[in-house]
Short mmCIF file of C-alpha atoms in Angstrom, two decimals:
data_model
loop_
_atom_site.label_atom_id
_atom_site.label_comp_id
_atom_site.label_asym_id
_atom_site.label_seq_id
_atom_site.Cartn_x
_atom_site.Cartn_y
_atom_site.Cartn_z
CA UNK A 1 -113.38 151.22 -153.61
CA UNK A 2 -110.34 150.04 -152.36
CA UNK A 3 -107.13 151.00 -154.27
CA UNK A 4 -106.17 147.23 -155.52
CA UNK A 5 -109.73 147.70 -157.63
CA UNK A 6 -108.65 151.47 -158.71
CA UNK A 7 -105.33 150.50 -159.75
CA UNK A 8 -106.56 147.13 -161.75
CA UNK A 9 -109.73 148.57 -163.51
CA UNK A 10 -108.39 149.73 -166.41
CA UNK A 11 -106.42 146.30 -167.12
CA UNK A 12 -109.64 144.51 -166.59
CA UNK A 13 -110.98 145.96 -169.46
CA UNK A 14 -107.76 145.35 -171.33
CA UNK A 15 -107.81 141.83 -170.84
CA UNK A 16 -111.58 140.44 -171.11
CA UNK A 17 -111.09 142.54 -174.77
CA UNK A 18 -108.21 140.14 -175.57
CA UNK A 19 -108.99 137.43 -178.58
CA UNK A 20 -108.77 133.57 -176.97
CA UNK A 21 -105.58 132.08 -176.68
CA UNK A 22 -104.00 128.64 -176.69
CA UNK A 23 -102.76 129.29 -173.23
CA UNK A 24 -106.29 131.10 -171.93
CA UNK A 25 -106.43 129.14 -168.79
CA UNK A 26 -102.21 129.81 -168.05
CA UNK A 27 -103.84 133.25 -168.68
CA UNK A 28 -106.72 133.38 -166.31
CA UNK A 29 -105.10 132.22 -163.36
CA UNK A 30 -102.52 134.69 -163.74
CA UNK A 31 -105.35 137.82 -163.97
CA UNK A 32 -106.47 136.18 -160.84
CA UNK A 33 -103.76 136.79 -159.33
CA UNK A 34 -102.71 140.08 -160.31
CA UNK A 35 -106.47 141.16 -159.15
CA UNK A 36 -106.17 140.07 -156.49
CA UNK A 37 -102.70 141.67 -155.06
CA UNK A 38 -102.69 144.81 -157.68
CA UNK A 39 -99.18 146.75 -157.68
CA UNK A 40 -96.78 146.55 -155.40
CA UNK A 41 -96.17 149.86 -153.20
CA UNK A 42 -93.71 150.78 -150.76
CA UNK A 43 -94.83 149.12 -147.88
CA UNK A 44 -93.41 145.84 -149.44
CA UNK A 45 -89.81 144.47 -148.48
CA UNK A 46 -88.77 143.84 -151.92
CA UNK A 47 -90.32 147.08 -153.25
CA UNK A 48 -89.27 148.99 -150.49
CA UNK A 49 -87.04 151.76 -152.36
CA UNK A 50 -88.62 151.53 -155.76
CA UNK A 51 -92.20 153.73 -156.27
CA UNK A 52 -94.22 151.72 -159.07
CA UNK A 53 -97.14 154.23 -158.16
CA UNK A 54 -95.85 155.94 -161.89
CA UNK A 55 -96.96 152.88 -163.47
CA UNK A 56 -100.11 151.76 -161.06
CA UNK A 57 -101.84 155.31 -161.78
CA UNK A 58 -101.27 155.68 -165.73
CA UNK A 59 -103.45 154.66 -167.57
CA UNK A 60 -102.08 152.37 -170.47
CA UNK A 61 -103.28 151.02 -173.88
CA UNK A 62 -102.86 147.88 -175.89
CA UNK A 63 -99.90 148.51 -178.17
CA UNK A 64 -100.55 149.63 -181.98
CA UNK A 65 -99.01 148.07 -185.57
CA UNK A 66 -96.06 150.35 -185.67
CA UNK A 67 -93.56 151.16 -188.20
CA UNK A 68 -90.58 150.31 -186.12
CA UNK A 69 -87.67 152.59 -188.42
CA UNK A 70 -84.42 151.14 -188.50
CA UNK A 71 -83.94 148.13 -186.33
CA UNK A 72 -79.84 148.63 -186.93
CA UNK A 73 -79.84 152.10 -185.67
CA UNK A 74 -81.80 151.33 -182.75
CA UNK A 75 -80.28 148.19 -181.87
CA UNK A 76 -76.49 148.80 -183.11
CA UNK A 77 -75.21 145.55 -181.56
CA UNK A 78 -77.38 142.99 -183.76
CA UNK A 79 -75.36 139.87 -184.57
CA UNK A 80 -75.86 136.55 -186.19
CA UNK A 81 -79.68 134.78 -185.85
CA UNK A 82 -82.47 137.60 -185.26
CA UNK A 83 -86.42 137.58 -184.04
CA UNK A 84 -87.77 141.15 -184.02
CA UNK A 85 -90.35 142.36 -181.75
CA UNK A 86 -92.03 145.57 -182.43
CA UNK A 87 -95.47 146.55 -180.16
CA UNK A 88 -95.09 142.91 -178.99
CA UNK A 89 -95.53 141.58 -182.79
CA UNK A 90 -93.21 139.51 -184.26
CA UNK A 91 -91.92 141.29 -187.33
CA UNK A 92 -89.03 140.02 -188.67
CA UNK A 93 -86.83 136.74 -188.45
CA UNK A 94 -83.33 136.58 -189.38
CA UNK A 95 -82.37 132.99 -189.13
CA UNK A 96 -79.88 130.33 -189.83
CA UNK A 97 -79.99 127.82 -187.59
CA UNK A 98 -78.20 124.59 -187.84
CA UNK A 99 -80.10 121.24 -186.98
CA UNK A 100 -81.48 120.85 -183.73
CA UNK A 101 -82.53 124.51 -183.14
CA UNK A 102 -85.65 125.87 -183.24
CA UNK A 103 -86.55 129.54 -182.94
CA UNK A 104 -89.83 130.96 -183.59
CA UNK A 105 -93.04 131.87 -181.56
CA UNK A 106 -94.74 129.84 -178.63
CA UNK A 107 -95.78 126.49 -179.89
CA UNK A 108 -96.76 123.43 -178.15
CA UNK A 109 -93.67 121.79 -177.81
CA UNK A 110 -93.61 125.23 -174.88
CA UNK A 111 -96.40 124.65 -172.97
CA UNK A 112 -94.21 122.16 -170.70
CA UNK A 113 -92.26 124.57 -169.82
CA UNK A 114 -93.96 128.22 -170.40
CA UNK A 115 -94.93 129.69 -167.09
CA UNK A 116 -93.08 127.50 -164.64
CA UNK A 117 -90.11 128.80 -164.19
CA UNK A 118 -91.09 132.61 -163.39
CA UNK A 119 -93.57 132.84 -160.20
CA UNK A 120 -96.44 134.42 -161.12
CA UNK A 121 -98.16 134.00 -157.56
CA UNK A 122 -95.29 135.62 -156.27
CA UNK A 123 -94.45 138.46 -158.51
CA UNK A 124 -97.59 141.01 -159.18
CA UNK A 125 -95.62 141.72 -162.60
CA UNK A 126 -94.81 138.32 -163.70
CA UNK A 127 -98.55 138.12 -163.11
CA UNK A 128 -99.33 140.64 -165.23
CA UNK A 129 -97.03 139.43 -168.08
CA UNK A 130 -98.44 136.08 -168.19
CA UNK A 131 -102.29 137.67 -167.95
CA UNK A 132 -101.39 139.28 -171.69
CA UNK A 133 -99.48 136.13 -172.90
CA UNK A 134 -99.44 136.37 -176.30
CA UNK A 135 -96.70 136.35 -178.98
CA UNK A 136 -93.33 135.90 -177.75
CA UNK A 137 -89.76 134.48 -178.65
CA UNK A 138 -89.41 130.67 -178.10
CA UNK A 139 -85.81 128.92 -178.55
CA UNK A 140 -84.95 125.51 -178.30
CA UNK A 141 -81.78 123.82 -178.62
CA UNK A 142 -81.77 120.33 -178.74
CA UNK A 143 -79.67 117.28 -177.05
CA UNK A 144 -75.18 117.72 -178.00
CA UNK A 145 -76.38 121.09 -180.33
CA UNK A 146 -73.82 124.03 -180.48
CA UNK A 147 -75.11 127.23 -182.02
CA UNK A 148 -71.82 129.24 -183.24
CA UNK A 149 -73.57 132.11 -183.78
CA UNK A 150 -75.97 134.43 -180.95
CA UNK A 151 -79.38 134.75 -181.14
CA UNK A 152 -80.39 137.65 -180.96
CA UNK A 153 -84.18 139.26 -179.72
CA UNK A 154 -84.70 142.72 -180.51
CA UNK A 155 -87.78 144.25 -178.50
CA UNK A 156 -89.23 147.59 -180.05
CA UNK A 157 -91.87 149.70 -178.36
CA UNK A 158 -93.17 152.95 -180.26
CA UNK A 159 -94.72 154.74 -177.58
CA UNK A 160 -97.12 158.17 -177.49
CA UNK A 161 -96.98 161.00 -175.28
CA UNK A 162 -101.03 160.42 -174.66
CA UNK A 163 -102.22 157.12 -175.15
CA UNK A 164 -99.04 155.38 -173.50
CA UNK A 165 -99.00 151.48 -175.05
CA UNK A 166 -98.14 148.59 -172.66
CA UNK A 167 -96.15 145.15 -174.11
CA UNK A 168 -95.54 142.29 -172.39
CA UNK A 169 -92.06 140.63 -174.29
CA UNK A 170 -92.00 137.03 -173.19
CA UNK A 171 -88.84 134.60 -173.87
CA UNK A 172 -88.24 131.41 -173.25
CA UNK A 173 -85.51 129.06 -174.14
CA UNK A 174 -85.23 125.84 -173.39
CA UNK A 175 -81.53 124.09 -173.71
CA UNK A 176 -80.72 120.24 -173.93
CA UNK A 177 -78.15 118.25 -172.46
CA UNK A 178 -74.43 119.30 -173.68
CA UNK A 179 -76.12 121.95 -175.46
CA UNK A 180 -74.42 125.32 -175.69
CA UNK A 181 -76.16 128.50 -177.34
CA UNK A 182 -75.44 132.26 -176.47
CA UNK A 183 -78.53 134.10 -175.93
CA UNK A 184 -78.94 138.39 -176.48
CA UNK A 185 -81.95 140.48 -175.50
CA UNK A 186 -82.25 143.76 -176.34
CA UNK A 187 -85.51 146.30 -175.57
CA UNK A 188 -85.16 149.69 -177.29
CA UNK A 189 -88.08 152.18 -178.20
CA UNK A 190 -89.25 155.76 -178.51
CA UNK A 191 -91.80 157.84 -176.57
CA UNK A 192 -93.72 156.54 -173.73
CA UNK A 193 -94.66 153.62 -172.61
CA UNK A 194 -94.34 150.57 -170.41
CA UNK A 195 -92.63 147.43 -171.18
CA UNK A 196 -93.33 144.56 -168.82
CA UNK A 197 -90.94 141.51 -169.50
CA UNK A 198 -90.36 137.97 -168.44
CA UNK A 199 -87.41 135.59 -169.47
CA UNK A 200 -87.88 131.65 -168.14
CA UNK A 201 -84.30 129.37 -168.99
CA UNK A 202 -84.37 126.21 -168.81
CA UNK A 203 -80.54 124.61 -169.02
CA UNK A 204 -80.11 120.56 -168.64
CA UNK A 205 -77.15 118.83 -167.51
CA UNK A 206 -73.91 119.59 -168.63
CA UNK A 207 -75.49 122.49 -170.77
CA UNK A 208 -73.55 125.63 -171.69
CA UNK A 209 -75.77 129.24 -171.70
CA UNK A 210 -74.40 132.65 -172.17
CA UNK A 211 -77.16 135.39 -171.96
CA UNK A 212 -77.22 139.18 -172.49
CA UNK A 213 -79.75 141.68 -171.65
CA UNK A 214 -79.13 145.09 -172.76
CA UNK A 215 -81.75 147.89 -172.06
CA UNK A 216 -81.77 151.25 -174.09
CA UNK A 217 -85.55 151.94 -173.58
CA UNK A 218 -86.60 155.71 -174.13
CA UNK A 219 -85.94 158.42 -171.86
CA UNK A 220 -89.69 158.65 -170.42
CA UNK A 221 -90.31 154.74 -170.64
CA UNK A 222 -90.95 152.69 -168.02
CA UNK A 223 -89.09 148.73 -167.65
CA UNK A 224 -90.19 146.13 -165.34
CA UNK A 225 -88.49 142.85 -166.26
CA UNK A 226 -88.13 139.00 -164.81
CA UNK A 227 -85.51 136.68 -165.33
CA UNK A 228 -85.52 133.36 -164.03
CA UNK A 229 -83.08 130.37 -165.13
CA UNK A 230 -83.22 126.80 -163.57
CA UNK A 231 -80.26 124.76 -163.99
CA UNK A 232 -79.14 121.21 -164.22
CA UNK A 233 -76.33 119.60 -163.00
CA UNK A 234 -72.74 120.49 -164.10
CA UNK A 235 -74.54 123.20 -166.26
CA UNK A 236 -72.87 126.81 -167.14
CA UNK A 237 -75.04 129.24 -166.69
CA UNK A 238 -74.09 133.17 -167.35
CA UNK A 239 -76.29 136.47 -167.66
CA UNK A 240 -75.08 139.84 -168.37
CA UNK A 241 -77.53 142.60 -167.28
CA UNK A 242 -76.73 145.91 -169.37
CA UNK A 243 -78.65 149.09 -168.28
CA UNK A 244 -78.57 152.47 -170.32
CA UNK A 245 -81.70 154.17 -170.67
CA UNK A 246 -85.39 154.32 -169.26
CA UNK A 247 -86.99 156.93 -166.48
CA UNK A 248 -87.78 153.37 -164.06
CA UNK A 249 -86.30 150.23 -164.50
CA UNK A 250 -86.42 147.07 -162.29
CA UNK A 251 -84.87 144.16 -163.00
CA UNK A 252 -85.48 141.02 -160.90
CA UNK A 253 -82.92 138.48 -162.13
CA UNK A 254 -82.74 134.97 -160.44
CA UNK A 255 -81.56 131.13 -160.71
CA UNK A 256 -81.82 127.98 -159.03
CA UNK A 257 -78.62 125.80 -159.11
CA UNK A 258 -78.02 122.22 -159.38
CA UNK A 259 -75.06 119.79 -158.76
CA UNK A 260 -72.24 120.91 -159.69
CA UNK A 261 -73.70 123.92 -161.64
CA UNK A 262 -71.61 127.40 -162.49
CA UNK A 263 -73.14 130.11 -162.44
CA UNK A 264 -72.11 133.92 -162.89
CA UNK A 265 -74.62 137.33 -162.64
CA UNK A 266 -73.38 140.71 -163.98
CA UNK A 267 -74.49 143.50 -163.93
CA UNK A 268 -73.80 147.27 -165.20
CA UNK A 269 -76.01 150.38 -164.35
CA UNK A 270 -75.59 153.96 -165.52
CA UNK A 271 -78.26 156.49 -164.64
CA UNK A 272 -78.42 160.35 -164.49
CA UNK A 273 -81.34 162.93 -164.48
CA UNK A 274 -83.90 161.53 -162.46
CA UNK A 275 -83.93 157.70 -163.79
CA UNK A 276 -83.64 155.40 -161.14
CA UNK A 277 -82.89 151.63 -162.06
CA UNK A 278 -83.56 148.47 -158.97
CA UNK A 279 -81.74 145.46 -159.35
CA UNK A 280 -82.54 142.12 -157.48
CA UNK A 281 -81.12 139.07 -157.72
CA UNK A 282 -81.06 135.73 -155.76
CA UNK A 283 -78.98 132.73 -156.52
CA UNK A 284 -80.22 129.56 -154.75
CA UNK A 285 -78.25 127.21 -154.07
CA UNK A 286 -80.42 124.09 -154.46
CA UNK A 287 -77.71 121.33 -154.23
CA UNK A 288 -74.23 121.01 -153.51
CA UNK A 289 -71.04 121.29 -154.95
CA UNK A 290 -72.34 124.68 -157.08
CA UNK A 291 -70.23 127.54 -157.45
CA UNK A 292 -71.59 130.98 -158.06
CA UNK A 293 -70.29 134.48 -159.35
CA UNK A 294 -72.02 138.32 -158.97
CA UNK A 295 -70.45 141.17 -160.04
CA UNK A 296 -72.98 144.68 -160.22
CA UNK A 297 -71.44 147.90 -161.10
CA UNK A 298 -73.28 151.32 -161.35
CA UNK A 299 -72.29 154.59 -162.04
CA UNK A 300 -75.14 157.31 -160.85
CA UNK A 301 -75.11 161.20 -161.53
CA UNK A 302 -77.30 163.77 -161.70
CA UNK A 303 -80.34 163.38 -159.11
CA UNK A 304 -80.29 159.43 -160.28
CA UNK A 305 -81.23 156.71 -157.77
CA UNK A 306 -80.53 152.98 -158.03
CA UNK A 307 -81.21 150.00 -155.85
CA UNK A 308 -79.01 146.50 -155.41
CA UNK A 309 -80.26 143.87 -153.61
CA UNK A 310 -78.64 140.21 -154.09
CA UNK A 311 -79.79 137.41 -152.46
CA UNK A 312 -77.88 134.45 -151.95
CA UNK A 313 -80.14 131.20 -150.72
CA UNK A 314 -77.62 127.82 -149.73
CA UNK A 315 -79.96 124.92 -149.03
CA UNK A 316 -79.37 122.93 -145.74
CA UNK A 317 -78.21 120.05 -148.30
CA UNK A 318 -76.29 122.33 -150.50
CA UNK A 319 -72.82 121.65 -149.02
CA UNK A 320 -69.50 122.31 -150.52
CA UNK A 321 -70.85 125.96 -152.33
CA UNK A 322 -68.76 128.59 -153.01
CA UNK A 323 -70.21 131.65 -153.90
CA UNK A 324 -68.92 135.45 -154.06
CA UNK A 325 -71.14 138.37 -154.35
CA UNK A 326 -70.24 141.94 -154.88
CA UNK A 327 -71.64 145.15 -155.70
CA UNK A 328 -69.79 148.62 -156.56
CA UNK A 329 -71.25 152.09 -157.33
CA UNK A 330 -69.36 155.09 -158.47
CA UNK A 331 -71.59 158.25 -157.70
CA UNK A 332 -70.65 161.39 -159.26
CA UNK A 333 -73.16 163.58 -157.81
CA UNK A 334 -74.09 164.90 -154.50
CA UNK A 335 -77.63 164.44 -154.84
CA UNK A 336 -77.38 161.13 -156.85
CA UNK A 337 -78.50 157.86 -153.93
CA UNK A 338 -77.54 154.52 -153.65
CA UNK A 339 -79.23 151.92 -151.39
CA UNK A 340 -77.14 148.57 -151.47
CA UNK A 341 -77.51 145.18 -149.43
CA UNK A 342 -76.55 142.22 -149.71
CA UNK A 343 -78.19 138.93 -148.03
CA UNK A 344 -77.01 135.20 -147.48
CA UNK A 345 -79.42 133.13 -146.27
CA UNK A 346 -76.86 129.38 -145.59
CA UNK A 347 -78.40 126.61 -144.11
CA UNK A 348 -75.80 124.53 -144.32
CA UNK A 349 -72.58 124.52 -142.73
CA UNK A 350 -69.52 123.54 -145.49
CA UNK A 351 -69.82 126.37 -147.39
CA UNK A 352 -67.38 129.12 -149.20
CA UNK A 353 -69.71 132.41 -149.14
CA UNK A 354 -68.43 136.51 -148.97
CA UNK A 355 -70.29 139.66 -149.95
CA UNK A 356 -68.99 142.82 -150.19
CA UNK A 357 -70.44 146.66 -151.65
CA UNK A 358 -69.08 149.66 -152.09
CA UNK A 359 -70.01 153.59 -152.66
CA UNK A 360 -67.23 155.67 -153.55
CA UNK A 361 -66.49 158.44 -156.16
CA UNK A 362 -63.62 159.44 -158.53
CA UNK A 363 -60.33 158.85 -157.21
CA UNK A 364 -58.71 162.20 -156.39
CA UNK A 365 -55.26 160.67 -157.29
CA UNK A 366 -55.75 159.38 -160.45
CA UNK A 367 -57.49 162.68 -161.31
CA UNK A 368 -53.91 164.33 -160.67
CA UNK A 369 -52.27 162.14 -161.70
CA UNK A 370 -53.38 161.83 -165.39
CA UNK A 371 -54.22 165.62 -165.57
CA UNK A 372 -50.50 166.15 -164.56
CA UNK A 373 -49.83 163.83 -168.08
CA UNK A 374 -51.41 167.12 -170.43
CA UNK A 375 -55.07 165.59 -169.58
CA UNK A 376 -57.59 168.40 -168.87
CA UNK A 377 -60.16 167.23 -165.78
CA UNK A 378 -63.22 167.06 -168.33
CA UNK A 379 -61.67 164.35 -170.09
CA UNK A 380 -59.79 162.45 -167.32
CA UNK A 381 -63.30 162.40 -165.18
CA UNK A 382 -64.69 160.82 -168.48
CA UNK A 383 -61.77 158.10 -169.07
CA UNK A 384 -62.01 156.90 -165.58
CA UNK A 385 -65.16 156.90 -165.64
CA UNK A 386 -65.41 154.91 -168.97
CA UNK A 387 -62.49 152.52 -167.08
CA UNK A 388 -64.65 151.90 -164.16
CA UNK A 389 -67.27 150.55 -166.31
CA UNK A 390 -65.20 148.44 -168.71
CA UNK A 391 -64.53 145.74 -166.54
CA UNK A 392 -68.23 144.75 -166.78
CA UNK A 393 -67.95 145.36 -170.75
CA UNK A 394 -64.68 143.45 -171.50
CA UNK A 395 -66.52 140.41 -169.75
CA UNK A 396 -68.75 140.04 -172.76
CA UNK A 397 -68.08 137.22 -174.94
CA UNK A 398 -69.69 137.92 -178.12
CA UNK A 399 -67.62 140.68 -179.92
CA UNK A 400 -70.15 142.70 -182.28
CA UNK A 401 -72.42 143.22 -178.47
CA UNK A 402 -68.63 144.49 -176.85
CA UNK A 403 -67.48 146.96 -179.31
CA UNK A 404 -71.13 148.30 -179.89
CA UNK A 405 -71.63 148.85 -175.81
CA UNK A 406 -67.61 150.20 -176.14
CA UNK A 407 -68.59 152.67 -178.56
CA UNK A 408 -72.15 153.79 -176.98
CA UNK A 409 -70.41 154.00 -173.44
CA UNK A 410 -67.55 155.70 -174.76
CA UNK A 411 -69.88 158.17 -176.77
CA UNK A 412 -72.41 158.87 -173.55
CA UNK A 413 -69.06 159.66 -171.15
CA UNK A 414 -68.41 162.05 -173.67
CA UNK A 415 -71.95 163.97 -174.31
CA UNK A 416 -72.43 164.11 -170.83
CA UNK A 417 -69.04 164.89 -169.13
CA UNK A 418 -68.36 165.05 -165.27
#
């Protein structure tokens, strides 16, 4: 038995038990798939310092009704229209939407696009995902529409310490021409379990897209997640990647510009303990005349580890691009790792592109310097601390998300001192 069939056994089962769906044949190429390349393991390039074997070797069931508690207390930041998620039902809707928005679940006005923008031949997880399509949160924002207020997706898992559940939270939003909507995602939970997510964008010309992704899973849960936006010309694309909590998380985050398109990739990472959190991205640059923004931060203690990889792709035609990448960890542990690099891949020869990471710890100065002022060191660790990380928070645009993630970082710098 080779260990592709060990590791997939269990999910066979899963899935043959699965009632029909409109998208059953989406469904069955995508087990195909996922049969046939199982897990990823070390040996891979782009799993090379993240160990799924945690998630390859448990053995998972399908996700229970649950009582989710308090939605409010477990997602704090929860702002204007709402779809809520719990065990990968859809459980609640808070909406007012103006004309020309839809929000609901998948329909067939999203079988155009469902499944085409993230790779499921490529990605063993995306695969996965798209084997247990089932409910999931479909937005679409039609031609000149501007939504004032976010909309916001709250995914709940309520896990066991035995039978560990499994949900697979799919999103996709669709945006017309001169369109603008902000977009927040948020996956919270208790207990254990594994949450296995893909986001597909799709952004016409001249549309405008802000997007959040915040993840405060449970300490012992695991988070594998896909994002994937393709962009028309002179659109503004921007997604803000917010990770708190989980024991493994991996988030793959990509786009694929047009002419003319903006877009910008943030990131912010905290882990301590053991957790350990990968992030990839890759920004291709399809066509030219696109400018593109990256900014990671992470801030590791403990015996944490964390992964950045960013990719940047600049098509042979792709000329005039302009595109700055750069990742920065603070580690405040000796036993804490980092493992950071950068790639450009150009292909063409009029282009604007720099990179740059760094690893570095508390400065030893401003340490002095403000415990000189009447601060004591446990505090001053925790404010610069808190400063390093604001830079990623103060770029968030909607204001209810920024003072919640103010208050929670603020709060966790606090509890857990340096």
């Amino acid at each position: 038995m080779t260990a592709v069939t060990e590791q997939i056994g269990n999910w066979v089962e899963q899935f043959t038990a699965q009632p029909a769906s409109p998208f059953q044949g989406l469904r069955e190429q995508a087990f195909k798939r996922f049969a046939e390349v199982g897990f990823p393991t070390t040996r891979d390039e782009e799993w090379r310092f993240t160990n799924v074997s945690p998630i390859a070797r448990r053995t998972f069931v399908a996700p229970k009704a649950e009582a989710p508690g308090d939605i409010d207390q477990l997602a704090p930041w929860t702002a204007g229209n709402r779809l809520v998620f719990v065990n990968g039902r859809l459980t609640e809707t808070v909406l007012d939407t103006p004309k020309g928005v839809q929000i609901g679940d998948f329909n067939s006005d999203a079988e155009p696009y469902l499944g085409r923008q993230a790779d499921y031949t490529a990605n063993p997880f995306v695969a996965l995902n798209t084997a247990f399509l089932n409910q999931g949160a479909f937005i679409r924002v039609a031609r000149g529409t501007v939504v004032e207020q976010p909309i916001h997706i709250v995914y709940c898992t309520i896990g066991q310490p035995v039978e560990a559940p499994h949900v697979h939270p799919r999103s996709l939003i669709v945006v017309g021409p001169n369109a603008q909507c902000t977009i927040v995602e948020t996956y919270v939970g208790a207990g254990v379990y594994f949450t296995n997510a893909v986001t597909e964008i799709v952004a016409s010309d001249s549309a405008v897209v802000d997007h959040y992704k915040v993840t405060v899973e449970a300490p012992s849960a695991f988070h594998v997640a896909t994002l994937h936006a393709t962009l028309g010309r002179s659109t503004n694309f921007s997604s803000h990647s917010i990770s708190l909590g989980g024991a493994l998380i991996r988030n793959d985050a990509s786009a694929t510009l047009s002419d003319g398109t903006e877009a910008t990739l943030n990131g912010l990472y905290i882990v301590n303990g053991t957790q350990h959190v990968d992030n990839h991205t890759s920004i291709d640059h399809a066509k030219p005349h696109a400018n593109s923004h990256e900014l990671y931060k992470g801030i590791l203690d403990g015996k944490a580890s964390a992964v950045f990889n960013g990719r940047i792709i600049v098509r042979q035609d792709a000329q005039k691009t302009d595109s700055k990448q750069t990742n920065k960890n603070l580690v405040l542990s000796d036993e804490a790792v980092i493992d950071t690099k950068p790639e450009l891949q150009i292909w063409a020869d009029d282009v604007k592109c720099t990179h740059g990471a760094t690893i570095g710890q508390l400065d030893a100065e401003s340490l002095f310097y403000m415990q000189s002022r009447g601060i004591d060191k446990r505090n001053a660790r925790s404010l610069l601390t808190y400063a390093f990380a604001q830079d990623i928070v103060d770029r968030i645009k909607v204001p209810a998300l920024r003072d919640s993630l103010e208050r929670v970082l603020f709060e966790k710098f606090n509890e857990h001192p340096q």
